[in-house]
Short mmCIF file of C-alpha atoms in Angstrom, two decimals:
data_model
loop_
_atom_site.label_atom_id
_atom_site.label_comp_id
_atom_site.label_asym_id
_atom_site.label_seq_id
_atom_site.Cartn_x
_atom_site.Cartn_y
_atom_site.Cartn_z
CA MET X 1 -29.23 -100.51 -60.15
CA THR X 2 -30.70 -102.93 -57.63
CA PRO X 3 -34.52 -102.84 -57.97
CA ASP X 4 -36.74 -104.39 -55.31
CA HIS X 5 -33.72 -105.18 -53.12
CA ARG X 6 -32.58 -107.97 -55.42
CA LEU X 7 -28.87 -108.62 -55.00
CA HIS X 8 -26.57 -107.15 -57.65
CA LEU X 9 -23.80 -109.74 -57.92
CA VAL X 10 -20.39 -108.75 -59.28
CA GLU X 11 -17.97 -111.47 -60.35
CA CYS X 12 -14.32 -110.31 -60.32
CA PRO X 13 -12.05 -112.42 -62.54
CA ARG X 14 -9.75 -109.39 -62.79
CA ASP X 15 -9.12 -109.49 -59.06
CA ALA X 16 -8.38 -113.21 -59.24
CA ILE X 17 -6.13 -113.09 -62.30
CA GLN X 18 -4.08 -109.97 -61.56
CA GLY X 19 -2.55 -111.40 -58.40
CA TRP X 20 -2.16 -114.98 -59.56
CA PRO X 21 1.53 -116.00 -59.45
CA HIS X 22 1.44 -117.81 -62.81
CA PRO X 23 0.65 -116.22 -66.20
CA ILE X 24 -2.78 -116.89 -67.67
CA THR X 25 -2.96 -116.75 -71.45
CA THR X 26 -5.30 -114.48 -73.37
CA GLU X 27 -7.06 -117.54 -74.80
CA ASP X 28 -7.67 -118.92 -71.32
CA LYS X 29 -9.04 -115.56 -70.19
CA LEU X 30 -11.37 -115.50 -73.18
CA ALA X 31 -12.65 -119.00 -72.49
CA TYR X 32 -13.23 -118.10 -68.85
CA CYS X 33 -15.04 -114.85 -69.68
CA ARG X 34 -17.24 -116.55 -72.28
CA THR X 35 -18.43 -118.98 -69.63
CA LEU X 36 -18.85 -116.33 -66.94
CA LEU X 37 -20.97 -114.23 -69.30
CA ARG X 38 -23.45 -117.11 -69.60
CA VAL X 39 -23.94 -117.42 -65.84
CA GLY X 40 -26.04 -114.28 -65.48
CA PHE X 41 -23.86 -112.20 -63.17
CA ASP X 42 -25.06 -108.61 -63.04
CA THR X 43 -21.56 -107.22 -63.57
CA LEU X 44 -18.27 -108.77 -64.66
CA ASP X 45 -15.19 -106.95 -63.33
CA MET X 46 -13.07 -108.29 -66.14
CA GLY X 47 -9.94 -106.22 -66.61
CA SER X 48 -8.11 -102.95 -66.18
CA PHE X 49 -6.46 -100.25 -68.24
CA VAL X 50 -3.47 -99.42 -66.06
CA SER X 51 0.27 -99.44 -66.65
CA PRO X 52 1.37 -102.88 -67.90
CA LYS X 53 4.50 -102.45 -65.81
CA ALA X 54 2.38 -102.12 -62.69
CA MET X 55 -0.10 -104.85 -63.65
CA PRO X 56 1.34 -107.08 -66.41
CA ALA X 57 -1.43 -109.67 -66.03
CA MET X 58 -3.95 -107.10 -67.28
CA ALA X 59 -1.95 -105.90 -70.30
CA ASP X 60 -4.22 -107.84 -72.69
CA THR X 61 -7.53 -106.43 -71.42
CA GLY X 62 -8.04 -104.59 -74.70
CA LYS X 63 -7.44 -107.78 -76.70
CA VAL X 64 -9.96 -109.69 -74.59
CA LEU X 65 -12.62 -107.01 -74.97
CA ALA X 66 -12.02 -106.63 -78.71
CA GLN X 67 -12.28 -110.37 -79.32
CA LEU X 68 -15.49 -110.70 -77.31
CA GLU X 69 -16.97 -107.75 -79.20
CA GLU X 70 -16.00 -109.34 -82.52
CA GLU X 71 -17.76 -112.54 -81.46
CA GLY X 72 -20.94 -110.60 -80.69
CA ILE X 73 -21.16 -112.13 -77.23
CA TRP X 74 -22.44 -108.92 -75.64
CA ASP X 75 -25.65 -109.21 -77.66
CA GLN X 76 -26.34 -112.48 -75.85
CA THR X 77 -25.99 -111.30 -72.25
CA ASP X 78 -27.35 -108.69 -69.87
CA THR X 79 -24.12 -108.71 -67.84
CA ARG X 80 -22.39 -105.34 -67.53
CA ALA X 81 -18.65 -105.10 -68.25
CA LEU X 82 -16.57 -103.19 -65.70
CA VAL X 83 -12.90 -102.29 -66.05
CA ILE X 84 -10.60 -100.53 -63.60
CA VAL X 85 -8.80 -97.30 -64.52
CA ALA X 86 -6.54 -95.07 -62.45
CA ASN X 87 -6.01 -92.04 -64.69
CA GLU X 88 -7.15 -90.22 -67.82
CA ARG X 89 -5.15 -92.36 -70.22
CA GLY X 90 -6.68 -95.57 -68.93
CA ALA X 91 -10.15 -94.05 -68.96
CA ARG X 92 -9.78 -92.93 -72.58
CA ASP X 93 -8.73 -96.45 -73.55
CA ALA X 94 -11.69 -97.93 -71.69
CA VAL X 95 -14.40 -95.69 -73.13
CA GLY X 96 -13.25 -96.66 -76.62
CA PHE X 97 -14.89 -100.07 -76.14
CA GLU X 98 -18.62 -100.18 -76.75
CA SER X 99 -18.96 -103.26 -74.55
CA VAL X 100 -17.57 -101.51 -71.47
CA SER X 101 -20.47 -100.30 -69.33
CA ASP X 102 -18.70 -99.20 -66.17
CA LEU X 103 -15.37 -97.64 -65.26
CA GLY X 104 -14.11 -98.45 -61.78
CA PHE X 105 -11.78 -96.02 -60.02
CA PRO X 106 -9.84 -96.86 -56.81
CA LEU X 107 -9.96 -94.00 -54.29
CA SER X 108 -8.34 -94.71 -50.95
CA ILE X 109 -9.28 -93.30 -47.57
CA SER X 110 -5.65 -94.05 -46.66
CA PRO X 111 -3.17 -91.60 -48.25
CA THR X 112 -0.38 -94.16 -47.94
CA PHE X 113 -2.32 -96.80 -49.85
CA GLN X 114 -3.39 -94.31 -52.53
CA GLU X 115 0.26 -93.50 -53.15
CA ARG X 116 1.31 -97.15 -53.22
CA ASN X 117 -1.63 -98.28 -55.35
CA THR X 118 -1.79 -95.49 -57.95
CA ARG X 119 1.30 -93.33 -57.28
CA ALA X 120 -0.88 -90.36 -56.47
CA SER X 121 -1.68 -88.20 -53.48
CA ILE X 122 -5.29 -87.99 -52.33
CA ASP X 123 -5.62 -84.56 -53.97
CA GLU X 124 -4.21 -85.89 -57.23
CA ALA X 125 -6.52 -88.92 -57.06
CA TRP X 126 -9.54 -86.62 -56.73
CA ARG X 127 -8.30 -84.59 -59.70
CA ARG X 128 -7.95 -87.74 -61.78
CA LEU X 129 -11.36 -88.91 -60.63
CA ASP X 130 -12.93 -85.65 -61.81
CA ILE X 131 -11.47 -86.27 -65.27
CA VAL X 132 -12.61 -89.90 -65.35
CA SER X 133 -16.10 -88.86 -64.24
CA ASN X 134 -16.33 -86.31 -67.05
CA LEU X 135 -15.24 -88.92 -69.59
CA CYS X 136 -17.91 -91.29 -68.29
CA VAL X 137 -20.59 -88.63 -68.73
CA LYS X 138 -19.46 -87.75 -72.25
CA SER X 139 -19.24 -91.39 -73.37
CA GLY X 140 -22.37 -92.72 -71.69
CA LYS X 141 -20.48 -94.95 -69.26
CA GLU X 142 -21.19 -95.30 -65.55
CA LEU X 143 -18.70 -94.52 -62.79
CA VAL X 144 -18.01 -97.00 -59.98
CA VAL X 145 -15.80 -95.65 -57.19
CA TYR X 146 -14.08 -98.13 -54.90
CA LEU X 147 -13.34 -96.66 -51.47
CA SER X 148 -10.23 -98.64 -50.54
CA MET X 149 -9.17 -99.13 -46.93
CA GLY X 150 -12.77 -98.46 -45.97
CA PHE X 151 -12.43 -100.22 -42.62
CA GLY X 152 -9.02 -99.05 -41.49
CA ASN X 153 -5.46 -99.49 -42.70
CA PRO X 154 -2.14 -100.98 -41.54
CA TYR X 155 -0.15 -97.75 -41.98
CA GLY X 156 -1.36 -95.70 -39.04
CA ASP X 157 -3.23 -93.27 -41.31
CA HIS X 158 -6.20 -91.60 -39.63
CA TRP X 159 -9.46 -93.55 -39.86
CA ASN X 160 -12.73 -93.75 -37.95
CA GLU X 161 -16.12 -95.35 -38.52
CA ASP X 162 -17.68 -92.16 -39.84
CA MET X 163 -15.13 -91.62 -42.61
CA PRO X 164 -16.60 -93.98 -45.25
CA ALA X 165 -19.98 -92.23 -44.96
CA VAL X 166 -18.34 -88.79 -45.08
CA TRP X 167 -16.32 -89.72 -48.17
CA ALA X 168 -19.35 -91.33 -49.82
CA SER X 169 -21.38 -88.18 -49.21
CA GLU X 170 -18.65 -86.02 -50.75
CA LEU X 171 -18.47 -88.32 -53.77
CA GLN X 172 -22.22 -88.15 -54.25
CA LYS X 173 -22.25 -84.36 -54.05
CA ARG X 174 -19.28 -83.80 -56.36
CA LEU X 175 -19.59 -86.56 -58.94
CA THR X 176 -22.85 -88.51 -58.49
CA PRO X 177 -21.23 -91.88 -59.29
CA SER X 178 -23.51 -94.80 -60.11
CA VAL X 179 -21.89 -96.93 -57.41
CA ILE X 180 -19.74 -96.33 -54.34
CA SER X 181 -18.26 -99.66 -53.25
CA ILE X 182 -16.73 -99.84 -49.78
CA ALA X 183 -13.68 -102.12 -49.71
CA ASP X 184 -12.23 -103.98 -46.75
CA THR X 185 -8.88 -104.05 -48.51
CA ILE X 186 -6.94 -105.95 -45.85
CA GLY X 187 -9.80 -108.07 -44.54
CA ALA X 188 -9.46 -106.68 -41.03
CA ALA X 189 -13.06 -105.71 -40.24
CA ASP X 190 -15.33 -107.85 -38.09
CA PRO X 191 -19.02 -108.35 -38.97
CA GLU X 192 -20.22 -105.86 -36.36
CA LEU X 193 -18.02 -103.10 -37.81
CA VAL X 194 -19.09 -104.00 -41.34
CA GLU X 195 -22.76 -103.65 -40.43
CA ARG X 196 -22.23 -100.32 -38.65
CA VAL X 197 -20.22 -98.81 -41.50
CA PHE X 198 -22.67 -99.88 -44.20
CA SER X 199 -25.62 -98.70 -42.16
CA ARG X 200 -24.02 -95.24 -41.90
CA VAL X 201 -23.09 -95.11 -45.59
CA VAL X 202 -26.56 -96.23 -46.70
CA THR X 203 -28.19 -93.68 -44.41
CA GLU X 204 -25.99 -90.98 -45.96
CA VAL X 205 -26.29 -91.78 -49.68
CA GLY X 206 -29.04 -94.40 -50.08
CA HIS X 207 -28.77 -98.13 -50.67
CA GLU X 208 -29.21 -97.84 -54.44
CA ILE X 209 -25.58 -96.82 -55.07
CA VAL X 210 -23.75 -98.70 -52.30
CA GLY X 211 -21.61 -101.78 -52.94
CA ALA X 212 -19.38 -104.07 -50.90
CA HIS X 213 -15.96 -105.39 -51.90
CA LEU X 214 -14.98 -107.45 -48.87
CA HIS X 215 -12.11 -109.78 -48.11
CA ILE X 216 -12.47 -112.67 -45.70
CA HIS X 217 -10.70 -115.57 -44.07
CA PRO X 218 -12.35 -118.85 -45.15
CA MET X 219 -13.13 -119.64 -41.51
CA GLU X 220 -15.29 -116.49 -41.35
CA GLY X 221 -17.71 -117.82 -43.91
CA LEU X 222 -20.26 -115.29 -45.13
CA GLU X 223 -20.63 -113.38 -41.86
CA LYS X 224 -19.28 -110.14 -43.35
CA ILE X 225 -21.49 -110.42 -46.45
CA LYS X 226 -24.53 -111.00 -44.27
CA ALA X 227 -23.50 -108.06 -42.08
CA ALA X 228 -23.19 -105.76 -45.11
CA HIS X 229 -26.64 -106.90 -46.22
CA ARG X 230 -28.09 -106.18 -42.78
CA GLY X 231 -26.51 -102.73 -43.08
CA GLY X 232 -28.51 -102.11 -46.24
CA CYS X 233 -26.06 -103.12 -48.99
CA PHE X 234 -27.43 -105.06 -51.96
CA ARG X 235 -24.42 -105.09 -54.28
CA MET X 236 -21.74 -107.70 -53.50
CA ASP X 237 -18.40 -108.51 -55.15
CA GLY X 238 -16.93 -111.99 -55.19
CA ALA X 239 -14.54 -114.22 -57.13
CA LEU X 240 -15.16 -117.87 -57.89
CA ARG X 241 -13.32 -120.13 -55.46
CA GLY X 242 -12.24 -117.04 -53.49
CA VAL X 243 -9.10 -116.54 -55.56
CA GLY X 244 -7.03 -113.38 -55.16
CA GLY X 245 -7.79 -110.01 -53.73
CA CYS X 246 -5.67 -109.31 -50.69
CA PRO X 247 -1.86 -109.25 -51.13
CA MET X 248 -1.39 -106.99 -48.06
CA ALA X 249 -3.30 -109.06 -45.54
CA GLN X 250 -1.30 -110.42 -42.63
CA ASP X 251 -2.82 -113.87 -43.23
CA ASP X 252 -2.22 -115.42 -46.68
CA LEU X 253 -5.60 -117.15 -46.50
CA VAL X 254 -7.47 -113.82 -46.50
CA GLY X 255 -8.87 -112.98 -49.93
CA ASN X 256 -11.96 -112.54 -52.06
CA VAL X 257 -15.31 -113.88 -50.99
CA PRO X 258 -16.03 -117.09 -52.95
CA THR X 259 -18.86 -116.15 -55.30
CA GLU X 260 -20.34 -119.63 -55.09
CA TRP X 261 -20.90 -119.09 -51.36
CA ILE X 262 -22.78 -115.86 -52.09
CA VAL X 263 -24.84 -117.61 -54.77
CA GLU X 264 -25.85 -120.40 -52.38
CA TRP X 265 -26.84 -117.96 -49.62
CA ALA X 266 -28.60 -115.58 -52.00
CA GLY X 267 -30.51 -118.43 -53.60
CA LYS X 268 -31.82 -119.65 -50.26
CA SER X 269 -32.72 -116.06 -49.33
CA GLY X 270 -34.50 -115.38 -52.61
CA LEU X 271 -32.04 -112.59 -53.45
CA TRP X 272 -30.32 -113.92 -56.56
CA GLN X 273 -30.09 -116.95 -58.80
CA PRO X 274 -27.99 -117.72 -61.88
CA ALA X 275 -29.56 -117.47 -65.32
CA GLN X 276 -27.79 -120.69 -66.32
CA PRO X 277 -26.81 -122.87 -63.33
CA GLN X 278 -24.91 -125.24 -65.62
CA ALA X 279 -22.73 -122.34 -66.78
CA LEU X 280 -21.88 -121.61 -63.14
CA ASP X 281 -20.79 -125.23 -62.69
CA GLN X 282 -18.66 -124.97 -65.82
CA ALA X 283 -17.11 -121.71 -64.62
CA LEU X 284 -16.25 -123.28 -61.27
CA SER X 285 -14.58 -126.15 -63.10
CA LEU X 286 -12.61 -123.74 -65.28
CA ALA X 287 -11.56 -121.76 -62.21
CA ALA X 288 -10.29 -124.94 -60.58
CA ASP X 289 -8.09 -125.57 -63.62
CA LEU X 290 -6.93 -121.97 -64.11
CA PHE X 291 -6.05 -121.39 -60.48
CA ALA X 292 -4.68 -124.83 -59.64
#
């Protein structure tokens, strides 16, 4: 998915919106997505099909997708649409939309977080993932697995530096997902650890399917992103203005990597550039209003 080592850039409005303390209307989400789809991001992580009780901010994902399909906007963009699912019901809802390219599934290395995040044991999560994978194959969708708590956890659950590579290898053997994205869910990793972990994962499964969903403190800048890149990762997640992403971090300032920072660095490095720079400026302006 990342030919010639070009960066595959994933913009995550879902991650920004789902944790925002104030409701965002369906119309505002549509306006935001329309603009984001003009930027030229490789993938837009734009919603989820999970319980509306658990994630009320995402309850209108189907409405957003249906409206964008009706407008024919997907014929005007090469951006892939990704949605998060946590079980068979959500996956069946997701594959019903022609515009959805990728189904993302959260699988945690930490049993405690898996239970808190999806109300499932690790064994049950694997069982659900098998079902989601089969639905992806039958419907022509691609599977993106997010390995949560990829750099340790705050619960005392067992973790070591080899575990992300071991889990990634098992995923590749059992399910052959299109992407395995390693997540620093609580933003606790330092750049040296990030580079070591990604180097091991890439050595195990190849750089073509490896992604990074990292959380940072603004003072850290892009050091973790650069470390993941040095480790062989060429798929990066971000959210404009760094909104959302880390409700469990000990520091409230820890959250998503600001996508505009990645764009600036990637542009200087010759790794990525927007298809429409003016659309990126407009999206940044919209984000400032939405998340004020």
